[in-house]
Amino acid sequence: RFSTVAALEEPITPPVGINYTQLLIDGKFVDSASGKTFPTLDPRTGDVIANVAEGDAEDVNRAVSAARKAFDEGPWPKMTAYERSRVLLRFADLIDKHNDDLAALETWNNGKPYEQAARIEVPSVARLFRYYAGWADKIHGLTVPADGPYHVQTLHEPIGVAGQIIPWNFPLVMFAWKVGPALATGNTIVLKSAEQTPLTALYAAKLLHEAGLPPGVLNIVSGYGPTAGAALASHMDVDKIAFTGSTATGKIVQELAAKSNLKPVTLELGGKSPFIVCEDANIDRAVELAHFALFFNQGQCCAAGSRTFVHERVYDEFVEKAKARAQRRTVGDPFQKGIEHGPQIDSDQFEKILRYIKSGIESNATLECGGDKIGSKGYYIQPTVFSNVKDDMLIAQDEIFGPVQTILKFKELDEVIKRANMTRYGLAAGVFTKSIDTANMLTRALRTGTVWVNCYDVFDAAIPFGGYKMSGIGREKGIYSLHNYLQVKAVVTSLENPAW
Ligand code: TXE
């Protein structure tokens, strides 16, 4: 079935070198204070790509001091908004120029198809920085019609030093969603990348400095969560923390923020998003979109359409076609042309996904296809489809974060609304129908931060993204993300002619 297995035994040599492995503090690449490093791996093989400086609490202290100084003394927050905007625009041009190297590094470190990184993700990063460059000089306060002889205005000021913790599934895209709005609004940053994927954040940060970012404005500390990440979340001199990752870690981050200096927290967490195929849907298109909604990025998407609800009238046909589509998915070395699907990120995720597949089989869901690993090296898993999945099965409740489609049957719209909402998550939903009435009803009833109608995974820079319920707090992208990085100051000036 998986015709590319042979090629997995001899991985293609990545067309890029690795130039940046140290921490980036105050505009300089430096070793960690402890001198420690950690290996970063190639998910195709599990082999070490490079050893990267391992930051911990002491390095976070150094990075926060640099960010504090850059914020308090400038020039960044005091530059004109137009000058900041131009730095971001120059950076976007540099991303375009380095597109292929960034994409190759992303694929090497993460395992995602090179074509996906090079044609979709890296270009979307340049697009997002242009979007936020556009906002930098359009952030207005208000004049407020208060009672009394007062001139009242609001100033929208940067919040200060932003701590940002990002995951490994979209390393550069997550870097952009966090760094773009924080810089546009004049903040300084300490960012901790995921321990699995430290390489592209360092490369991108280097380009930002080339674009004219002053030293200390963006500091990158590579390292582990319980050490570097926790130190950042609990730092007394960090004014705001933004996190993307698991719900369990999100809770820890919020707790650390509360226990230290009550810094405001934005969280973008897990999901178990419903994808609802109504009885009037064009089945072939619904199958393709549901397949994309789940298997994109090896199933490692917070917004993955991981509960495929299909109307009973079209269920059997849908399952048969979904299975055929999963079997046609081209799995292989992500550097190979035409490959849709590479390895999972690491052995932890690989084992976790295989455990969920086992649990699906044991709970008597029907394994339509897949269900096993591929090859003897790296972290490849067969695209897997389960039908006859019931709401109370673990595979229908937990975030699997892998290439495992679970297909459930429904009869009535009221019923599917109830079942779709019957989860602790509320990140996204997909609705597939030809009826405007059905679409309107579902979009209003689903308790999720995004509803895609007859489309999925549309991640434009202008569209806000975030979760209801335990999928998170706050929104990223669009105008909404600016508010995460701004303080509002009310300035009240008496209009009376003072006697003194
Ligand atoms: O996530 P973690 P992991 C989900 C997905 C996945 C599961 C576990 O279901 O299978 O989470 O993945 C940092 N203080 N998502 O273990 O732990 C960590 O170093 C501060 C969904 O990779 O949440 C990394 O930078 N920081 C998700 C980041 O948190 C800590 C994307 C994410 O890691 C920390 C990734 C601590 N105590 C996984 N512990 C999404 N929403 O897209 C860890 N970190």
Coordinates of C-alpha atoms in Angstrom, one line a residue, residues 64 153 171 228 301 344 356 408 422 438-439 441 449:
V64 CA 14.6 38.9 30.4
Q153 CA -8.2 60.1 26.1
P171 CA 7.5 26.0 14.6
A228 CA 13.3 27.3 30.7
C301 CA -2.8 20.2 14.2
Q344 CA 5.4 12.2 13.4
Y356 CA -4.6 5.3 20.9
L408 CA -19.1 8.7 13.8
M422 CA -20.1 17.4 24.3
T438 CA -28.3 24.2 8.1
A439 CA -25.1 26.2 7.9
M441 CA -28.0 26.8 12.4
G449 CA -13.6 29.6 18.3

